[in-house]
């Protein structure tokens, strides 16, 4: 069987999936080979920043028919594993579940429950090229409280946050995902309010927390001689990470964010890196027809002539002599 460009892309995409599934803390970059989707050409009407604004019918074509537009390169996007300090990443939603991430922080600080390794870890989230996390906000926020330098991992996708959230909203709608509500504006959370909530929850314990006595014992084991000392620690860390928590105009509330589960990450990476999603014009016949457009234009694959890296892979794959 002769190696075609589509088959080559598929093989490399499978290798990306292998690396993501193994959880290796590095980016596997496809950029020199076939990152061709242009963020500036992503239509915000087709890929809105609010999940509730996505056309549920059109989303199915946009999420699956990128290879039917007669251009194999225009919809491919770099995707690979990444691990970075929590403080170097940024939010992409405006609301949070306050008690949820404070409860995580309590467990992280005391190395208890689901967080016996402490702060950081795999977010099970997608990260934009400019450092915005698309999910995993609660584990990220808890890590900011406990140790902002701790590394968190996810899947890095080569689109900026404002564009990526729209692409992932379309993917979410096409796969039947629903937004999840939350209770607190991120911009309202100060170091003082976070420390106060922290002390309140530590003093009460709860469904997912041990007793107050066990919590304080765990804190003591980590070098904090009192609840006040632990609360001052999280307050200082939260106040020091204001830039990571900055709200930008395009950011939606959590209920209007993409809803992608950790076990869906490999499929998302495959669909984005292989050009399965119809991200850029020209669009597939179904999408073009819904927009009142015409047929796709002739392939522009020759525009990479002279790229030594691409030419090397083409020769290895038998695409060129």
PDB file of C-alpha atoms in Angstrom:
ATOM      1  CA  UNK A   1       0.000   0.000   0.000  1.00  0.00           C
ATOM      2  CA  UNK A   2       1.408   3.383  -1.012  1.00  0.00           C
ATOM      3  CA  UNK A   3       1.888   5.915   1.766  1.00  0.00           C
ATOM      4  CA  UNK A   4      -0.349   8.938   1.233  1.00  0.00           C
ATOM      5  CA  UNK A   5      -0.230  12.264   3.060  1.00  0.00           C
ATOM      6  CA  UNK A   6      -3.488  11.456   4.839  1.00  0.00           C
ATOM      7  CA  UNK A   7      -2.106   8.124   6.019  1.00  0.00           C
ATOM      8  CA  UNK A   8       1.121   9.782   7.181  1.00  0.00           C
ATOM      9  CA  UNK A   9      -0.869  12.295   9.226  1.00  0.00           C
ATOM     10  CA  UNK A  10      -2.872   9.455  10.726  1.00  0.00           C
ATOM     11  CA  UNK A  11       0.281   7.550  11.746  1.00  0.00           C
ATOM     12  CA  UNK A  12       1.835  10.613  13.396  1.00  0.00           C
ATOM     13  CA  UNK A  13      -1.450  11.450  15.141  1.00  0.00           C
ATOM     14  CA  UNK A  14      -1.538   7.932  16.608  1.00  0.00           C
ATOM     15  CA  UNK A  15       1.964   8.500  17.985  1.00  0.00           C
ATOM     16  CA  UNK A  16       0.717  11.715  19.640  1.00  0.00           C
ATOM     17  CA  UNK A  17      -2.128   9.765  21.218  1.00  0.00           C
ATOM     18  CA  UNK A  18       0.360   7.205  22.547  1.00  0.00           C
ATOM     19  CA  UNK A  19       2.434   9.927  24.212  1.00  0.00           C
ATOM     20  CA  UNK A  20      -0.654  11.602  25.688  1.00  0.00           C
ATOM     21  CA  UNK A  21      -1.965   8.304  27.037  1.00  0.00           C
ATOM     22  CA  UNK A  22       1.418   7.527  28.620  1.00  0.00           C
ATOM     23  CA  UNK A  23       1.302  10.900  30.367  1.00  0.00           C
ATOM     24  CA  UNK A  24       4.804  11.941  29.417  1.00  0.00           C
ATOM     25  CA  UNK A  25       5.480  15.478  30.659  1.00  0.00           C
ATOM     26  CA  UNK A  26       6.618  17.049  27.431  1.00  0.00           C
ATOM     27  CA  UNK A  27       5.118  18.519  24.317  1.00  0.00           C
ATOM     28  CA  UNK A  28       5.231  16.380  21.197  1.00  0.00           C
ATOM     29  CA  UNK A  29       5.109  18.995  18.501  1.00  0.00           C
ATOM     30  CA  UNK A  30       3.639  18.444  15.050  1.00  0.00           C
ATOM     31  CA  UNK A  31       4.085  22.097  14.136  1.00  0.00           C
ATOM     32  CA  UNK A  32       6.922  21.644  11.575  1.00  0.00           C
ATOM     33  CA  UNK A  33       4.931  18.930   9.793  1.00  0.00           C
ATOM     34  CA  UNK A  34       1.373  20.065   9.463  1.00  0.00           C
ATOM     35  CA  UNK A  35       0.066  22.789  11.696  1.00  0.00           C
ATOM     36  CA  UNK A  36      -1.882  24.762   9.097  1.00  0.00           C
ATOM     37  CA  UNK A  37      -5.110  25.934  10.739  1.00  0.00           C
ATOM     38  CA  UNK A  38      -5.020  29.731  10.949  1.00  0.00           C
ATOM     39  CA  UNK A  39      -6.489  31.063  14.228  1.00  0.00           C
ATOM     40  CA  UNK A  40      -7.387  34.336  12.515  1.00  0.00           C
ATOM     41  CA  UNK A  41      -9.627  32.470  10.068  1.00  0.00           C
ATOM     42  CA  UNK A  42     -11.686  30.717  12.753  1.00  0.00           C
ATOM     43  CA  UNK A  43     -15.202  32.127  12.402  1.00  0.00           C
ATOM     44  CA  UNK A  44     -16.550  33.171  15.852  1.00  0.00           C
ATOM     45  CA  UNK A  45     -20.097  32.698  14.570  1.00  0.00           C
ATOM     46  CA  UNK A  46     -19.384  29.026  13.865  1.00  0.00           C
ATOM     47  CA  UNK A  47     -17.064  28.579  16.868  1.00  0.00           C
ATOM     48  CA  UNK A  48     -18.492  30.869  19.588  1.00  0.00           C
ATOM     49  CA  UNK A  49     -16.874  31.352  22.971  1.00  0.00           C
ATOM     50  CA  UNK A  50     -20.175  30.447  24.654  1.00  0.00           C
ATOM     51  CA  UNK A  51     -21.286  26.818  24.503  1.00  0.00           C
ATOM     52  CA  UNK A  52     -24.952  27.864  24.522  1.00  0.00           C
ATOM     53  CA  UNK A  53     -24.396  29.770  21.252  1.00  0.00           C
ATOM     54  CA  UNK A  54     -23.193  26.727  19.286  1.00  0.00           C
ATOM     55  CA  UNK A  55     -25.515  25.472  16.540  1.00  0.00           C
ATOM     56  CA  UNK A  56     -26.207  21.879  17.718  1.00  0.00           C
ATOM     57  CA  UNK A  57     -26.899  20.576  14.195  1.00  0.00           C
ATOM     58  CA  UNK A  58     -24.054  22.340  12.403  1.00  0.00           C
ATOM     59  CA  UNK A  59     -21.633  21.323  15.168  1.00  0.00           C
ATOM     60  CA  UNK A  60     -21.797  17.694  14.021  1.00  0.00           C
ATOM     61  CA  UNK A  61     -20.462  18.616  10.578  1.00  0.00           C
ATOM     62  CA  UNK A  62     -17.884  21.057  11.921  1.00  0.00           C
ATOM     63  CA  UNK A  63     -16.585  18.414  14.330  1.00  0.00           C
ATOM     64  CA  UNK A  64     -16.277  15.603  11.807  1.00  0.00           C
ATOM     65  CA  UNK A  65     -15.966  16.749   8.190  1.00  0.00           C
ATOM     66  CA  UNK A  66     -12.716  18.694   8.007  1.00  0.00           C
ATOM     67  CA  UNK A  67     -11.308  16.200   5.517  1.00  0.00           C
ATOM     68  CA  UNK A  68     -14.215  16.632   3.125  1.00  0.00           C
ATOM     69  CA  UNK A  69     -13.271  20.174   2.076  1.00  0.00           C
ATOM     70  CA  UNK A  70     -10.648  18.932  -0.407  1.00  0.00           C
ATOM     71  CA  UNK A  71      -7.832  20.545   1.583  1.00  0.00           C
ATOM     72  CA  UNK A  72      -5.996  18.172   3.870  1.00  0.00           C
ATOM     73  CA  UNK A  73      -3.889  20.840   5.581  1.00  0.00           C
ATOM     74  CA  UNK A  74      -6.164  23.757   6.402  1.00  0.00           C
ATOM     75  CA  UNK A  75      -7.708  22.297   9.571  1.00  0.00           C
ATOM     76  CA  UNK A  76      -4.761  20.585  11.307  1.00  0.00           C
ATOM     77  CA  UNK A  77      -3.534  21.882  14.658  1.00  0.00           C
ATOM     78  CA  UNK A  78      -0.545  20.971  16.840  1.00  0.00           C
ATOM     79  CA  UNK A  79      -1.426  18.850  19.907  1.00  0.00           C
ATOM     80  CA  UNK A  80       0.738  17.140  22.518  1.00  0.00           C
ATOM     81  CA  UNK A  81       1.390  16.522  26.209  1.00  0.00           C
ATOM     82  CA  UNK A  82       2.525  19.404  28.421  1.00  0.00           C
ATOM     83  CA  UNK A  83       3.515  19.986  32.058  1.00  0.00           C
ATOM     84  CA  UNK A  84       4.026  23.484  33.501  1.00  0.00           C
ATOM     85  CA  UNK A  85       4.008  25.307  36.850  1.00  0.00           C
ATOM     86  CA  UNK A  86       0.429  26.153  37.820  1.00  0.00           C
ATOM     87  CA  UNK A  87       1.310  29.842  38.154  1.00  0.00           C
ATOM     88  CA  UNK A  88       2.367  29.981  34.488  1.00  0.00           C
ATOM     89  CA  UNK A  89      -1.103  28.931  33.318  1.00  0.00           C
ATOM     90  CA  UNK A  90      -4.250  31.054  33.180  1.00  0.00           C
ATOM     91  CA  UNK A  91      -7.971  30.606  33.675  1.00  0.00           C
ATOM     92  CA  UNK A  92     -10.400  30.628  30.752  1.00  0.00           C
ATOM     93  CA  UNK A  93     -13.680  30.806  32.682  1.00  0.00           C
ATOM     94  CA  UNK A  94     -15.087  33.509  34.921  1.00  0.00           C
ATOM     95  CA  UNK A  95     -16.757  31.376  37.592  1.00  0.00           C
ATOM     96  CA  UNK A  96     -15.667  28.575  39.941  1.00  0.00           C
ATOM     97  CA  UNK A  97     -17.093  26.196  42.554  1.00  0.00           C
ATOM     98  CA  UNK A  98     -15.534  27.875  45.592  1.00  0.00           C
ATOM     99  CA  UNK A  99     -15.922  25.058  48.105  1.00  0.00           C
ATOM    100  CA  UNK A 100     -14.762  22.425  45.625  1.00  0.00           C
ATOM    101  CA  UNK A 101     -11.318  23.876  44.987  1.00  0.00           C
ATOM    102  CA  UNK A 102     -10.778  24.937  48.607  1.00  0.00           C
ATOM    103  CA  UNK A 103     -11.587  21.375  49.667  1.00  0.00           C
ATOM    104  CA  UNK A 104      -9.009  20.110  47.179  1.00  0.00           C
ATOM    105  CA  UNK A 105      -6.465  22.573  48.579  1.00  0.00           C
ATOM    106  CA  UNK A 106      -7.023  21.309  52.129  1.00  0.00           C
ATOM    107  CA  UNK A 107      -6.331  17.751  50.982  1.00  0.00           C
ATOM    108  CA  UNK A 108      -3.288  18.853  48.965  1.00  0.00           C
ATOM    109  CA  UNK A 109      -1.755  20.793  51.844  1.00  0.00           C
ATOM    110  CA  UNK A 110      -2.195  17.882  54.245  1.00  0.00           C
ATOM    111  CA  UNK A 111      -1.458  15.232  51.584  1.00  0.00           C
ATOM    112  CA  UNK A 112      -4.721  13.506  52.366  1.00  0.00           C
ATOM    113  CA  UNK A 113      -7.567  11.770  50.569  1.00  0.00           C
ATOM    114  CA  UNK A 114      -7.258  11.966  46.784  1.00  0.00           C
ATOM    115  CA  UNK A 115      -4.148  14.171  46.982  1.00  0.00           C
ATOM    116  CA  UNK A 116      -1.574  12.181  48.938  1.00  0.00           C
ATOM    117  CA  UNK A 117       1.138  13.469  46.578  1.00  0.00           C
ATOM    118  CA  UNK A 118       0.282  17.070  47.397  1.00  0.00           C
ATOM    119  CA  UNK A 119      -0.198  19.929  44.934  1.00  0.00           C
ATOM    120  CA  UNK A 120      -0.022  19.695  41.163  1.00  0.00           C
ATOM    121  CA  UNK A 121      -0.571  16.622  39.012  1.00  0.00           C
ATOM    122  CA  UNK A 122      -2.453  15.880  35.846  1.00  0.00           C
ATOM    123  CA  UNK A 123      -5.309  18.320  35.261  1.00  0.00           C
ATOM    124  CA  UNK A 124      -6.885  16.058  32.653  1.00  0.00           C
ATOM    125  CA  UNK A 125      -7.344  19.301  30.749  1.00  0.00           C
ATOM    126  CA  UNK A 126      -6.596  21.013  27.459  1.00  0.00           C
ATOM    127  CA  UNK A 127      -4.208  23.996  27.459  1.00  0.00           C
ATOM    128  CA  UNK A 128      -4.100  26.707  24.778  1.00  0.00           C
ATOM    129  CA  UNK A 129      -0.965  27.965  23.069  1.00  0.00           C
ATOM    130  CA  UNK A 130      -1.104  31.122  25.201  1.00  0.00           C
ATOM    131  CA  UNK A 131      -1.464  29.184  28.461  1.00  0.00           C
ATOM    132  CA  UNK A 132      -5.205  29.188  29.161  1.00  0.00           C
ATOM    133  CA  UNK A 133      -6.569  25.973  30.659  1.00  0.00           C
ATOM    134  CA  UNK A 134      -9.865  24.817  29.154  1.00  0.00           C
ATOM    135  CA  UNK A 135     -10.781  22.546  32.083  1.00  0.00           C
ATOM    136  CA  UNK A 136      -9.282  21.366  35.355  1.00  0.00           C
ATOM    137  CA  UNK A 137      -9.746  24.813  36.897  1.00  0.00           C
ATOM    138  CA  UNK A 138     -10.445  23.493  40.383  1.00  0.00           C
ATOM    139  CA  UNK A 139      -7.292  21.405  40.693  1.00  0.00           C
ATOM    140  CA  UNK A 140      -5.339  24.307  39.169  1.00  0.00           C
ATOM    141  CA  UNK A 141      -6.830  26.826  41.645  1.00  0.00           C
ATOM    142  CA  UNK A 142      -6.171  24.481  44.570  1.00  0.00           C
ATOM    143  CA  UNK A 143      -2.553  24.158  43.431  1.00  0.00           C
ATOM    144  CA  UNK A 144      -2.246  27.964  43.315  1.00  0.00           C
ATOM    145  CA  UNK A 145      -3.312  28.028  46.965  1.00  0.00           C
ATOM    146  CA  UNK A 146      -0.885  25.336  48.098  1.00  0.00           C
ATOM    147  CA  UNK A 147       2.179  25.569  45.830  1.00  0.00           C
ATOM    148  CA  UNK A 148       1.986  27.761  42.689  1.00  0.00           C
ATOM    149  CA  UNK A 149       5.311  26.351  41.457  1.00  0.00           C
ATOM    150  CA  UNK A 150       3.993  22.781  41.377  1.00  0.00           C
ATOM    151  CA  UNK A 151       3.595  21.431  37.858  1.00  0.00           C
ATOM    152  CA  UNK A 152       0.231  20.518  36.387  1.00  0.00           C
ATOM    153  CA  UNK A 153      -0.176  18.508  33.209  1.00  0.00           C
ATOM    154  CA  UNK A 154      -2.552  18.375  30.300  1.00  0.00           C
ATOM    155  CA  UNK A 155      -2.855  18.434  26.528  1.00  0.00           C
ATOM    156  CA  UNK A 156      -1.359  21.458  24.759  1.00  0.00           C
ATOM    157  CA  UNK A 157      -3.232  22.502  21.606  1.00  0.00           C
ATOM    158  CA  UNK A 158      -1.729  25.039  19.206  1.00  0.00           C
ATOM    159  CA  UNK A 159      -4.517  27.620  19.237  1.00  0.00           C
ATOM    160  CA  UNK A 160      -4.880  30.711  21.476  1.00  0.00           C
ATOM    161  CA  UNK A 161      -7.440  30.511  24.256  1.00  0.00           C
ATOM    162  CA  UNK A 162     -10.125  32.691  22.709  1.00  0.00           C
ATOM    163  CA  UNK A 163     -10.142  30.574  19.535  1.00  0.00           C
ATOM    164  CA  UNK A 164      -9.617  27.230  21.221  1.00  0.00           C
ATOM    165  CA  UNK A 165     -12.588  27.596  23.557  1.00  0.00           C
ATOM    166  CA  UNK A 166     -14.847  28.044  20.505  1.00  0.00           C
ATOM    167  CA  UNK A 167     -13.399  24.990  18.749  1.00  0.00           C
ATOM    168  CA  UNK A 168     -13.848  22.885  21.884  1.00  0.00           C
ATOM    169  CA  UNK A 169     -17.385  24.196  22.396  1.00  0.00           C
ATOM    170  CA  UNK A 170     -18.246  22.849  18.951  1.00  0.00           C
ATOM    171  CA  UNK A 171     -16.632  19.500  19.790  1.00  0.00           C
ATOM    172  CA  UNK A 172     -18.576  19.402  23.073  1.00  0.00           C
ATOM    173  CA  UNK A 173     -21.912  20.127  21.390  1.00  0.00           C
ATOM    174  CA  UNK A 174     -21.265  17.572  18.647  1.00  0.00           C
ATOM    175  CA  UNK A 175     -20.604  14.867  21.241  1.00  0.00           C
ATOM    176  CA  UNK A 176     -23.585  15.689  23.434  1.00  0.00           C
ATOM    177  CA  UNK A 177     -21.690  17.432  26.230  1.00  0.00           C
ATOM    178  CA  UNK A 178     -23.388  19.891  28.564  1.00  0.00           C
ATOM    179  CA  UNK A 179     -22.004  22.883  30.441  1.00  0.00           C
ATOM    180  CA  UNK A 180     -21.622  22.662  34.219  1.00  0.00           C
ATOM    181  CA  UNK A 181     -22.836  25.447  36.535  1.00  0.00           C
ATOM    182  CA  UNK A 182     -20.697  27.029  39.255  1.00  0.00           C
ATOM    183  CA  UNK A 183     -21.365  29.373  42.154  1.00  0.00           C
ATOM    184  CA  UNK A 184     -18.684  32.064  42.505  1.00  0.00           C
ATOM    185  CA  UNK A 185     -17.115  34.766  40.316  1.00  0.00           C
ATOM    186  CA  UNK A 186     -13.379  34.165  40.122  1.00  0.00           C
ATOM    187  CA  UNK A 187     -12.715  37.914  40.142  1.00  0.00           C
ATOM    188  CA  UNK A 188     -14.370  38.230  43.574  1.00  0.00           C
ATOM    189  CA  UNK A 189     -11.966  35.836  45.302  1.00  0.00           C
ATOM    190  CA  UNK A 190      -9.273  37.625  47.282  1.00  0.00           C
ATOM    191  CA  UNK A 191      -6.563  36.162  49.468  1.00  0.00           C
ATOM    192  CA  UNK A 192      -8.616  37.070  52.533  1.00  0.00           C
ATOM    193  CA  UNK A 193     -11.819  35.421  51.264  1.00  0.00           C
ATOM    194  CA  UNK A 194      -9.961  32.282  50.210  1.00  0.00           C
ATOM    195  CA  UNK A 195      -8.186  32.032  53.588  1.00  0.00           C
ATOM    196  CA  UNK A 196     -11.490  32.548  55.405  1.00  0.00           C
ATOM    197  CA  UNK A 197     -13.201  29.772  53.427  1.00  0.00           C
ATOM    198  CA  UNK A 198     -10.186  27.552  54.013  1.00  0.00           C
ATOM    199  CA  UNK A 199     -10.354  28.005  57.809  1.00  0.00           C
ATOM    200  CA  UNK A 200     -14.134  27.536  57.835  1.00  0.00           C
ATOM    201  CA  UNK A 201     -13.945  24.228  55.970  1.00  0.00           C
ATOM    202  CA  UNK A 202     -10.992  22.984  58.035  1.00  0.00           C
ATOM    203  CA  UNK A 203     -12.904  23.757  61.249  1.00  0.00           C
ATOM    204  CA  UNK A 204     -15.956  21.784  60.137  1.00  0.00           C
ATOM    205  CA  UNK A 205     -14.572  18.870  58.162  1.00  0.00           C
ATOM    206  CA  UNK A 206     -17.130  17.501  55.730  1.00  0.00           C
ATOM    207  CA  UNK A 207     -18.276  14.814  53.308  1.00  0.00           C
ATOM    208  CA  UNK A 208     -14.982  14.686  51.444  1.00  0.00           C
ATOM    209  CA  UNK A 209     -12.780  15.878  54.297  1.00  0.00           C
ATOM    210  CA  UNK A 210     -11.579  14.207  57.502  1.00  0.00           C
ATOM    211  CA  UNK A 211     -12.356  15.604  60.952  1.00  0.00           C
ATOM    212  CA  UNK A 212     -10.901  18.973  62.040  1.00  0.00           C
ATOM    213  CA  UNK A 213      -8.532  17.105  64.382  1.00  0.00           C
ATOM    214  CA  UNK A 214      -7.235  14.908  61.568  1.00  0.00           C
ATOM    215  CA  UNK A 215      -6.833  17.899  59.277  1.00  0.00           C
ATOM    216  CA  UNK A 216      -4.752  19.801  61.844  1.00  0.00           C
ATOM    217  CA  UNK A 217      -2.653  16.699  62.517  1.00  0.00           C
ATOM    218  CA  UNK A 218      -1.932  16.399  58.773  1.00  0.00           C
ATOM    219  CA  UNK A 219      -1.000  20.090  58.596  1.00  0.00           C
ATOM    220  CA  UNK A 220       1.343  19.680  61.570  1.00  0.00           C
ATOM    221  CA  UNK A 221       3.082  16.835  59.751  1.00  0.00           C
ATOM    222  CA  UNK A 222       3.689  19.219  56.830  1.00  0.00           C
ATOM    223  CA  UNK A 223       5.288  21.876  59.051  1.00  0.00           C
ATOM    224  CA  UNK A 224       2.313  24.096  59.958  1.00  0.00           C
ATOM    225  CA  UNK A 225       1.972  24.483  63.728  1.00  0.00           C
ATOM    226  CA  UNK A 226      -1.563  25.902  63.588  1.00  0.00           C
ATOM    227  CA  UNK A 227      -4.589  26.382  61.345  1.00  0.00           C
ATOM    228  CA  UNK A 228      -3.807  30.102  61.230  1.00  0.00           C
ATOM    229  CA  UNK A 229      -0.329  29.360  59.856  1.00  0.00           C
ATOM    230  CA  UNK A 230      -1.775  27.127  57.134  1.00  0.00           C
ATOM    231  CA  UNK A 231      -4.383  29.764  56.244  1.00  0.00           C
ATOM    232  CA  UNK A 232      -1.723  32.465  56.000  1.00  0.00           C
ATOM    233  CA  UNK A 233       0.237  30.217  53.646  1.00  0.00           C
ATOM    234  CA  UNK A 234      -2.666  29.801  51.201  1.00  0.00           C
ATOM    235  CA  UNK A 235      -3.544  33.513  51.444  1.00  0.00           C
ATOM    236  CA  UNK A 236      -0.009  34.518  50.499  1.00  0.00           C
ATOM    237  CA  UNK A 237       0.065  32.123  47.562  1.00  0.00           C
ATOM    238  CA  UNK A 238      -3.335  33.230  46.265  1.00  0.00           C
ATOM    239  CA  UNK A 239      -2.427  36.891  46.431  1.00  0.00           C
ATOM    240  CA  UNK A 240       0.825  36.210  44.574  1.00  0.00           C
ATOM    241  CA  UNK A 241      -0.961  34.651  41.569  1.00  0.00           C
ATOM    242  CA  UNK A 242      -3.336  37.458  40.630  1.00  0.00           C
ATOM    243  CA  UNK A 243      -2.044  37.541  37.047  1.00  0.00           C
ATOM    244  CA  UNK A 244      -2.902  33.878  36.474  1.00  0.00           C
ATOM    245  CA  UNK A 245      -6.468  34.569  37.596  1.00  0.00           C
ATOM    246  CA  UNK A 246      -7.032  37.688  35.469  1.00  0.00           C
ATOM    247  CA  UNK A 247     -10.371  37.855  33.659  1.00  0.00           C
ATOM    248  CA  UNK A 248     -10.352  38.621  29.921  1.00  0.00           C
ATOM    249  CA  UNK A 249     -13.347  39.863  27.947  1.00  0.00           C
ATOM    250  CA  UNK A 250     -13.840  36.708  25.866  1.00  0.00           C
ATOM    251  CA  UNK A 251     -13.959  34.365  28.862  1.00  0.00           C
ATOM    252  CA  UNK A 252     -17.374  32.738  29.538  1.00  0.00           C
ATOM    253  CA  UNK A 253     -18.804  31.449  32.833  1.00  0.00           C
ATOM    254  CA  UNK A 254     -18.231  27.760  33.581  1.00  0.00           C
ATOM    255  CA  UNK A 255     -21.704  26.765  32.371  1.00  0.00           C
ATOM    256  CA  UNK A 256     -20.797  28.043  28.881  1.00  0.00           C
ATOM    257  CA  UNK A 257     -17.395  26.350  28.762  1.00  0.00           C
ATOM    258  CA  UNK A 258     -16.438  23.168  26.881  1.00  0.00           C
ATOM    259  CA  UNK A 259     -17.241  20.013  28.850  1.00  0.00           C
ATOM    260  CA  UNK A 260     -14.609  17.422  27.950  1.00  0.00           C
ATOM    261  CA  UNK A 261     -13.859  14.509  30.239  1.00  0.00           C
ATOM    262  CA  UNK A 262     -10.297  13.222  30.829  1.00  0.00           C
ATOM    263  CA  UNK A 263     -11.038   9.996  28.961  1.00  0.00           C
ATOM    264  CA  UNK A 264     -12.001  12.054  25.898  1.00  0.00           C
ATOM    265  CA  UNK A 265      -8.669  13.892  25.638  1.00  0.00           C
ATOM    266  CA  UNK A 266      -7.064  11.451  23.237  1.00  0.00           C
ATOM    267  CA  UNK A 267     -10.049  11.647  20.880  1.00  0.00           C
ATOM    268  CA  UNK A 268     -10.021  15.456  20.985  1.00  0.00           C
ATOM    269  CA  UNK A 269      -6.300  15.481  20.211  1.00  0.00           C
ATOM    270  CA  UNK A 270      -6.804  13.090  17.316  1.00  0.00           C
ATOM    271  CA  UNK A 271      -9.696  15.097  15.844  1.00  0.00           C
ATOM    272  CA  UNK A 272      -7.796  18.383  16.076  1.00  0.00           C
ATOM    273  CA  UNK A 273      -4.340  17.234  14.995  1.00  0.00           C
ATOM    274  CA  UNK A 274      -5.593  15.110  12.097  1.00  0.00           C
ATOM    275  CA  UNK A 275      -7.819  17.789  10.554  1.00  0.00           C
ATOM    276  CA  UNK A 276     -11.033  15.900  11.336  1.00  0.00           C
ATOM    277  CA  UNK A 277     -12.601  19.116  12.631  1.00  0.00           C
ATOM    278  CA  UNK A 278     -13.553  21.637   9.946  1.00  0.00           C
ATOM    279  CA  UNK A 279     -11.863  24.616  11.591  1.00  0.00           C
ATOM    280  CA  UNK A 280     -10.903  26.876   8.668  1.00  0.00           C
ATOM    281  CA  UNK A 281     -12.481  27.729   5.323  1.00  0.00           C
ATOM    282  CA  UNK A 282     -13.003  26.347   2.770  1.00  0.00           C
ATOM    283  CA  UNK A 283     -15.553  24.187   4.547  1.00  0.00           C
ATOM    284  CA  UNK A 284     -17.009  20.789   3.744  1.00  0.00           C
ATOM    285  CA  UNK A 285     -20.009  20.753   1.371  1.00  0.00           C
ATOM    286  CA  UNK A 286     -22.414  20.321   4.311  1.00  0.00           C
ATOM    287  CA  UNK A 287     -21.040  23.306   6.214  1.00  0.00           C
ATOM    288  CA  UNK A 288     -20.686  25.451   3.073  1.00  0.00           C
ATOM    289  CA  UNK A 289     -24.272  24.694   2.078  1.00  0.00           C
ATOM    290  CA  UNK A 290     -25.600  25.678   5.496  1.00  0.00           C
ATOM    291  CA  UNK A 291     -23.779  28.995   5.156  1.00  0.00           C
ATOM    292  CA  UNK A 292     -25.030  29.560   1.627  1.00  0.00           C
ATOM    293  CA  UNK A 293     -21.514  29.087   0.234  1.00  0.00           C
ATOM    294  CA  UNK A 294     -20.208  27.285  -2.815  1.00  0.00           C
ATOM    295  CA  UNK A 295     -17.895  24.372  -3.393  1.00  0.00           C
ATOM    296  CA  UNK A 296     -14.479  24.123  -1.738  1.00  0.00           C
ATOM    297  CA  UNK A 297     -11.521  25.509  -3.618  1.00  0.00           C
ATOM    298  CA  UNK A 298      -8.607  23.552  -5.062  1.00  0.00           C
ATOM    299  CA  UNK A 299      -6.082  22.152  -2.604  1.00  0.00           C
ATOM    300  CA  UNK A 300      -3.277  24.450  -1.624  1.00  0.00           C
ATOM    301  CA  UNK A 301      -0.889  21.726  -0.430  1.00  0.00           C
ATOM    302  CA  UNK A 302       1.866  23.057  -2.683  1.00  0.00           C
ATOM    303  CA  UNK A 303       2.274  26.152  -0.544  1.00  0.00           C
ATOM    304  CA  UNK A 304       4.794  24.320   1.654  1.00  0.00           C
ATOM    305  CA  UNK A 305       7.272  23.830  -1.190  1.00  0.00           C
ATOM    306  CA  UNK A 306      10.797  24.440   0.043  1.00  0.00           C
ATOM    307  CA  UNK A 307      10.145  23.448   3.680  1.00  0.00           C
ATOM    308  CA  UNK A 308      13.091  21.094   4.396  1.00  0.00           C
ATOM    309  CA  UNK A 309      11.434  19.404   7.382  1.00  0.00           C
ATOM    310  CA  UNK A 310       8.227  18.680   5.498  1.00  0.00           C
ATOM    311  CA  UNK A 311      10.193  17.520   2.445  1.00  0.00           C
ATOM    312  CA  UNK A 312      12.191  15.097   4.615  1.00  0.00           C
ATOM    313  CA  UNK A 313       9.015  13.517   5.945  1.00  0.00           C
ATOM    314  CA  UNK A 314       7.471  13.408   2.502  1.00  0.00           C
ATOM    315  CA  UNK A 315      10.509  11.490   1.205  1.00  0.00           C
ATOM    316  CA  UNK A 316      10.441   9.100   4.155  1.00  0.00           C
ATOM    317  CA  UNK A 317       6.756   8.502   3.561  1.00  0.00           C
ATOM    318  CA  UNK A 318       7.183   7.976  -0.186  1.00  0.00           C
ATOM    319  CA  UNK A 319       5.119  11.042  -1.065  1.00  0.00           C
ATOM    320  CA  UNK A 320       7.899  12.513  -3.213  1.00  0.00           C
ATOM    321  CA  UNK A 321      10.916  10.890  -4.929  1.00  0.00           C
TER     322      UNK A 321
END
